PDB file of C-alpha atoms in Angstrom:
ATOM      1  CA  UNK A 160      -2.894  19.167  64.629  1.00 46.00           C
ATOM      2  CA  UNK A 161      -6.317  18.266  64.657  1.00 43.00           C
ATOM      3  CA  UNK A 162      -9.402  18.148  67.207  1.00 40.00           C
ATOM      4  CA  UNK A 163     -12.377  16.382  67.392  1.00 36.00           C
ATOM      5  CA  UNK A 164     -15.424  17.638  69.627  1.00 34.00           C
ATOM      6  CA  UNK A 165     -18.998  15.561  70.005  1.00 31.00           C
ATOM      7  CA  UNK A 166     -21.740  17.439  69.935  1.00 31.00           C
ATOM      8  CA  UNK A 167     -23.311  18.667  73.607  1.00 30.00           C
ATOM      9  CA  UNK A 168     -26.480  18.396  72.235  1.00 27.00           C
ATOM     10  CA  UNK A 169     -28.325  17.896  68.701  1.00 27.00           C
ATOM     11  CA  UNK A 170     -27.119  20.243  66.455  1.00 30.00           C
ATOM     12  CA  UNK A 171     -29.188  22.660  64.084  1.00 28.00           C
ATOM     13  CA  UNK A 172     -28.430  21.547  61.074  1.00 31.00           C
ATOM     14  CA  UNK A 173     -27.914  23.301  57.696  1.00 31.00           C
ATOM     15  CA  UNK A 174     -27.911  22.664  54.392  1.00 33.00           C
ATOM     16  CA  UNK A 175     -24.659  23.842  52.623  1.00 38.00           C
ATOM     17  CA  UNK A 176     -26.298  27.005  50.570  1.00 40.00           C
ATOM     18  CA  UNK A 177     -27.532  28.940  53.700  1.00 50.00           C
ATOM     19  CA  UNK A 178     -24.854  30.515  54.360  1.00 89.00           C
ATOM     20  CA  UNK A 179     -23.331  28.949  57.810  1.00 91.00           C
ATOM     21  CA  UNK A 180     -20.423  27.637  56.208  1.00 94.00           C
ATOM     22  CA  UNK A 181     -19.277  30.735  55.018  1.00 94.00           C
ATOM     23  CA  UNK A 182     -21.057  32.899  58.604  1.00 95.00           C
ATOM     24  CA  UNK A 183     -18.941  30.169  60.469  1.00 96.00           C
ATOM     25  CA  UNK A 184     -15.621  30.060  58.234  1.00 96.00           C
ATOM     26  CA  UNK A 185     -15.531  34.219  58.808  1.00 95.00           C
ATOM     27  CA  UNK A 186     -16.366  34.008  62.639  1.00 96.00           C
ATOM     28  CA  UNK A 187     -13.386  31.591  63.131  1.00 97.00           C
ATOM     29  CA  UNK A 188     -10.943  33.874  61.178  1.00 97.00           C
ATOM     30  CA  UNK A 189     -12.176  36.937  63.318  1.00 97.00           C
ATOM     31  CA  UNK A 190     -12.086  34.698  66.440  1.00 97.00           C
ATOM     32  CA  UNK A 191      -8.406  34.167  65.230  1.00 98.00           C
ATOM     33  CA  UNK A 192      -7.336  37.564  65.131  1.00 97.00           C
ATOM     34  CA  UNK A 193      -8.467  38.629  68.461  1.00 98.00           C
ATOM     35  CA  UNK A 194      -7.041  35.769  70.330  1.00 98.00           C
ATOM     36  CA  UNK A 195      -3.917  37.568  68.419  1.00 98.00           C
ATOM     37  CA  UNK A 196      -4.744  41.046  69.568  1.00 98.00           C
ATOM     38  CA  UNK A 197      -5.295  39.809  73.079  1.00 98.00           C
ATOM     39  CA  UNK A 198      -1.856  37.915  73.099  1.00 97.00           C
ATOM     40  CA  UNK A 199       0.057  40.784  71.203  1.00 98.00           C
ATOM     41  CA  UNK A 200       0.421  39.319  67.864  1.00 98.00           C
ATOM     42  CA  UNK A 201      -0.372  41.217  64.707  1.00 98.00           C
ATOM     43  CA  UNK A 202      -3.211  40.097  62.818  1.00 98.00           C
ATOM     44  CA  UNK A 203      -3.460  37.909  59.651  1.00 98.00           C
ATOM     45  CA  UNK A 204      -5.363  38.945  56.192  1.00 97.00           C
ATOM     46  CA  UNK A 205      -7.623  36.502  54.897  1.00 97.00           C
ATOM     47  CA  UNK A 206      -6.199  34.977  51.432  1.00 96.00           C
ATOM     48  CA  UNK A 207      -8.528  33.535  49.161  1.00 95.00           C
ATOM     49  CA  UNK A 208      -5.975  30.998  47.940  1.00 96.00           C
ATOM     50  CA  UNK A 209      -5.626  29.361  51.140  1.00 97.00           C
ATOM     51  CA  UNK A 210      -9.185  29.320  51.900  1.00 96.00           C
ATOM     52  CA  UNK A 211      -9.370  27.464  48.270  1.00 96.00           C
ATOM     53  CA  UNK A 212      -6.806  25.029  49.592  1.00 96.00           C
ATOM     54  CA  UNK A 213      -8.159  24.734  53.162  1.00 96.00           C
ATOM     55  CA  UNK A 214     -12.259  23.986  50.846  1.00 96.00           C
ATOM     56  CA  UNK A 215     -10.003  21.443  49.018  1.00 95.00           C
ATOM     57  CA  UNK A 216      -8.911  19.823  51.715  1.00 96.00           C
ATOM     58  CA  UNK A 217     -12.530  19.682  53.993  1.00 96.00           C
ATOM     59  CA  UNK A 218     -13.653  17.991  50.809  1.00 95.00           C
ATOM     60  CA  UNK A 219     -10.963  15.722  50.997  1.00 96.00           C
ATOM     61  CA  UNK A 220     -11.237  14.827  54.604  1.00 96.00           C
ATOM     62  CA  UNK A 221     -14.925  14.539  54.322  1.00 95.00           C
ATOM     63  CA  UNK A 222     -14.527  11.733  51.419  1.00 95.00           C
ATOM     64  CA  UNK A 223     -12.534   9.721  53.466  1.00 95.00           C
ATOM     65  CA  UNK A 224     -14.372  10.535  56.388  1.00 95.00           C
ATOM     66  CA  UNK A 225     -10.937  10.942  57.942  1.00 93.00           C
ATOM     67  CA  UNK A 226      -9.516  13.844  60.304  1.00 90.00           C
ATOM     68  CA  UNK A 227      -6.123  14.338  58.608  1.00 87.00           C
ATOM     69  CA  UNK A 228      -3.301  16.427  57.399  1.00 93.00           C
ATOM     70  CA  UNK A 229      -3.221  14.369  54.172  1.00 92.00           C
ATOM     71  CA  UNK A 230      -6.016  12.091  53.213  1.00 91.00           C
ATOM     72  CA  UNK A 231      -5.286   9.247  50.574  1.00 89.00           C
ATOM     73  CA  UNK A 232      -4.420  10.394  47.412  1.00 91.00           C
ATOM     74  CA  UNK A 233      -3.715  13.592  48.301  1.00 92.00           C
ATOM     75  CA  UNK A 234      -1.108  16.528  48.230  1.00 92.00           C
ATOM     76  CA  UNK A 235       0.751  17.337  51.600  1.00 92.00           C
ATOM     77  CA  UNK A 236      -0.477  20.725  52.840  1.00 91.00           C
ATOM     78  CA  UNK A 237       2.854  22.720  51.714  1.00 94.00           C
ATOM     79  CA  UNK A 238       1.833  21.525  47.796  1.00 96.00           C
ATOM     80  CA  UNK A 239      -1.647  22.221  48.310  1.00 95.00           C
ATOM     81  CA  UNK A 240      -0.785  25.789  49.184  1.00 96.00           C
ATOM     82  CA  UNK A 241       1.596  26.347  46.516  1.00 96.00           C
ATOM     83  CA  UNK A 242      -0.714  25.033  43.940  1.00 96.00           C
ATOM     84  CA  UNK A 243      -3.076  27.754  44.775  1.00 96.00           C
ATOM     85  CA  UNK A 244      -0.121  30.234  43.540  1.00 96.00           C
ATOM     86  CA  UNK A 245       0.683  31.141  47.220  1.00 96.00           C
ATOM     87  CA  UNK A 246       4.792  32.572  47.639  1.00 95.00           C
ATOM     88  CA  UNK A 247       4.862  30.980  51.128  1.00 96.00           C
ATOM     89  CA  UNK A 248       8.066  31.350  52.919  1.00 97.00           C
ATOM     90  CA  UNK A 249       6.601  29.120  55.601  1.00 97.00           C
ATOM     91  CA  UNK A 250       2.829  27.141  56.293  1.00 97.00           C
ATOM     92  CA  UNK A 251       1.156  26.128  58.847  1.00 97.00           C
ATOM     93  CA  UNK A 252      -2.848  23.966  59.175  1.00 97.00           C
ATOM     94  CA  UNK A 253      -5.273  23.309  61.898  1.00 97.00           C
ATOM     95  CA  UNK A 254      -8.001  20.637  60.776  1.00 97.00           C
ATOM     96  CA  UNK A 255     -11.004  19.446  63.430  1.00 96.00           C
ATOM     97  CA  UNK A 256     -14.482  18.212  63.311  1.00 96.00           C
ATOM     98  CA  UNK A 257     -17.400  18.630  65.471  1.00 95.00           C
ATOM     99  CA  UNK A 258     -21.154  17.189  64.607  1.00 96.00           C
ATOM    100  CA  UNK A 259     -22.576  20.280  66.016  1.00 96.00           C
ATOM    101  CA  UNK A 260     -22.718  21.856  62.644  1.00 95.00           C
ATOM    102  CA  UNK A 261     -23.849  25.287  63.886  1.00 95.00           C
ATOM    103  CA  UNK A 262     -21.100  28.522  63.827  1.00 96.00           C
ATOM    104  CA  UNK A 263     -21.218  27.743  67.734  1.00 97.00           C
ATOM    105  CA  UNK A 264     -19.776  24.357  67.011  1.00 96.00           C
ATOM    106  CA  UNK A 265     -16.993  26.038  64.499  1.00 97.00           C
ATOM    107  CA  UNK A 266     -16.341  28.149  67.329  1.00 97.00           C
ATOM    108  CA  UNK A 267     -16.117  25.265  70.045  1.00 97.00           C
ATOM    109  CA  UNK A 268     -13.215  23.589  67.813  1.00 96.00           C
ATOM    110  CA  UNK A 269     -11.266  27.085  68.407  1.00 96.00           C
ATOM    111  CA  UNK A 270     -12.038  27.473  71.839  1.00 97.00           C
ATOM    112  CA  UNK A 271     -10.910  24.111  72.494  1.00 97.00           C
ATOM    113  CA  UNK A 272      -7.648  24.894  70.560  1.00 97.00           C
ATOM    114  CA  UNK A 273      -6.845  28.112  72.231  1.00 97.00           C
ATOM    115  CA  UNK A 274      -7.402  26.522  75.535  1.00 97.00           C
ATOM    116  CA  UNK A 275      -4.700  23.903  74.890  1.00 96.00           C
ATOM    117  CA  UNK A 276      -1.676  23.590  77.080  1.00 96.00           C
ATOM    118  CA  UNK A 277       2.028  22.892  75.953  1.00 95.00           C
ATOM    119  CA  UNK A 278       3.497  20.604  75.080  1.00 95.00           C
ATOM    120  CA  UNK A 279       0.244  19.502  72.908  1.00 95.00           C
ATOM    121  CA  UNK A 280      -0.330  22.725  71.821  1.00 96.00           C
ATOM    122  CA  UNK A 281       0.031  23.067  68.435  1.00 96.00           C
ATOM    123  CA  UNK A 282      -2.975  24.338  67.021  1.00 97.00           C
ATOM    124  CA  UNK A 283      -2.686  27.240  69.470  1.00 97.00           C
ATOM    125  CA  UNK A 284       0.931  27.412  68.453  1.00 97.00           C
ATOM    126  CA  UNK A 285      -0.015  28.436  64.919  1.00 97.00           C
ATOM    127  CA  UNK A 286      -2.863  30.401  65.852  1.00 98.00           C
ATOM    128  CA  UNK A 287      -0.253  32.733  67.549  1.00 98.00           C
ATOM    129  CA  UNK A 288       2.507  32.428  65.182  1.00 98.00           C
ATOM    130  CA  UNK A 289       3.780  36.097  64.858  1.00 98.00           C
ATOM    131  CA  UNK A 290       5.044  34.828  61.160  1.00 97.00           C
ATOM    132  CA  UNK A 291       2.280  33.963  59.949  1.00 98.00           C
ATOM    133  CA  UNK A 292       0.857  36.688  57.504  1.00 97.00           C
ATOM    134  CA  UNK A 293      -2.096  35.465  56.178  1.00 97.00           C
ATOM    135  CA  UNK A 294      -5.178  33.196  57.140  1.00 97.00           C
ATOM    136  CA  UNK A 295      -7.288  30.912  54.624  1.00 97.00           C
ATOM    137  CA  UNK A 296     -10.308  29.661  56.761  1.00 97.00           C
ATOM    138  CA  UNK A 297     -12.754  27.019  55.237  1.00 97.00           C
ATOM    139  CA  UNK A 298     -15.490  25.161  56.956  1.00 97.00           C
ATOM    140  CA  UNK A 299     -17.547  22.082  55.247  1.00 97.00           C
ATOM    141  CA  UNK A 300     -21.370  21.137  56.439  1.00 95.00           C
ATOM    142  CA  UNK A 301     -20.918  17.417  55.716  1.00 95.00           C
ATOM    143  CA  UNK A 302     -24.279  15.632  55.094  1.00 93.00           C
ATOM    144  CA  UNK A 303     -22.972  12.133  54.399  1.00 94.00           C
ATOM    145  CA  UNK A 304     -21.551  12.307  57.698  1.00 93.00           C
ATOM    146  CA  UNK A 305     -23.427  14.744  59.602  1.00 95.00           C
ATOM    147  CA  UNK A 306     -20.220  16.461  60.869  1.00 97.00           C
ATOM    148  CA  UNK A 307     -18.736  20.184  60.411  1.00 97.00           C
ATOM    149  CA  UNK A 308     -15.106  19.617  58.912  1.00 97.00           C
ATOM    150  CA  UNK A 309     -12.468  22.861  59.640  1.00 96.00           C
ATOM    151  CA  UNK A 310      -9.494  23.400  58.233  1.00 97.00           C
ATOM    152  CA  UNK A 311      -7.435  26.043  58.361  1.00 97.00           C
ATOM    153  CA  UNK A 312      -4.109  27.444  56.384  1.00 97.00           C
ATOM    154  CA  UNK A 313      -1.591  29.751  57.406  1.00 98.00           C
ATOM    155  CA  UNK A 314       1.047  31.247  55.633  1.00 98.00           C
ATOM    156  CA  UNK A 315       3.839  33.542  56.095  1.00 97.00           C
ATOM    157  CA  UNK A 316       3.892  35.305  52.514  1.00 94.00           C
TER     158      UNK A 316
END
């Protein structure tokens, strides 16, 4: 699923070397596992591989300039995953952009998806997947566009 928030106000912006990609990418992966500790779910390990994939796929999205699962040219999610060598018994992705590109705005995309009510839930849906082992969390500070792209991978390993 994926979800788009404007910015409240003018963002902070920052350039992709400073570190807020990777200060926002780790805050939505701990922001993750608590929502799963308050709702009685066991927590996910980061992977490495599926961040790769999920960084693979923000760059794709950001090309196009298109919020989507699978942007032109491109593998489906499930082959993405696999070709980062992950033994996936099952996947699942959440993908958003905001153009507050601040951690704040990473976090407002989660918010948002935690707060969503069934039956259009399914970012939330994977976020509480008890299956789900493992957690590959990537976010991209777009320039050409001025937007945040998010994208992350689950996997049950």
């Amino acid at each position: 699923m994926a979800v788009v928030l404007p910015a409240a106000a003018p963002a902070v912006t920052a350039s992709p070397g400073d570190g807020v990609q990777a200060q926002a990418a780790r805050a939505l992966f701990d922001a993750t596992n608590s929502f799963r500790q308050q709702n009685g779910v066991p927590a996910v390990v980061w992977s490495d591989a599926l961040q790769r994939s999920a960084h693979q796929h923000n760059l794709a999205m950001a090309a196009a300039n298109q919020m989507t699962h699978q942007a032109p040219g491109e593998a489906s999610f499930d082959t993405r995953i696999s070709d980062q060598g992950v033994p996936w018994l099952s996947v699942g992705e959440n993908v958003g952009f905001n153009t507050d590109r601040t951690v704040a705005g990473a976090l407002a995309l989660h918010t948002t998806m935690i707060n969503e009510v069934a039956p259009n839930d399914d970012h939330k849906v994977n976020k509480l997947d008890p299956l789900f082992t493992t957690l590959g969390v990537d976010v991209y500070l777009d320039a050409a566009t001025g937007k945040l792209w998010f994208t992350e991978d689950y996997a049950q390993i």
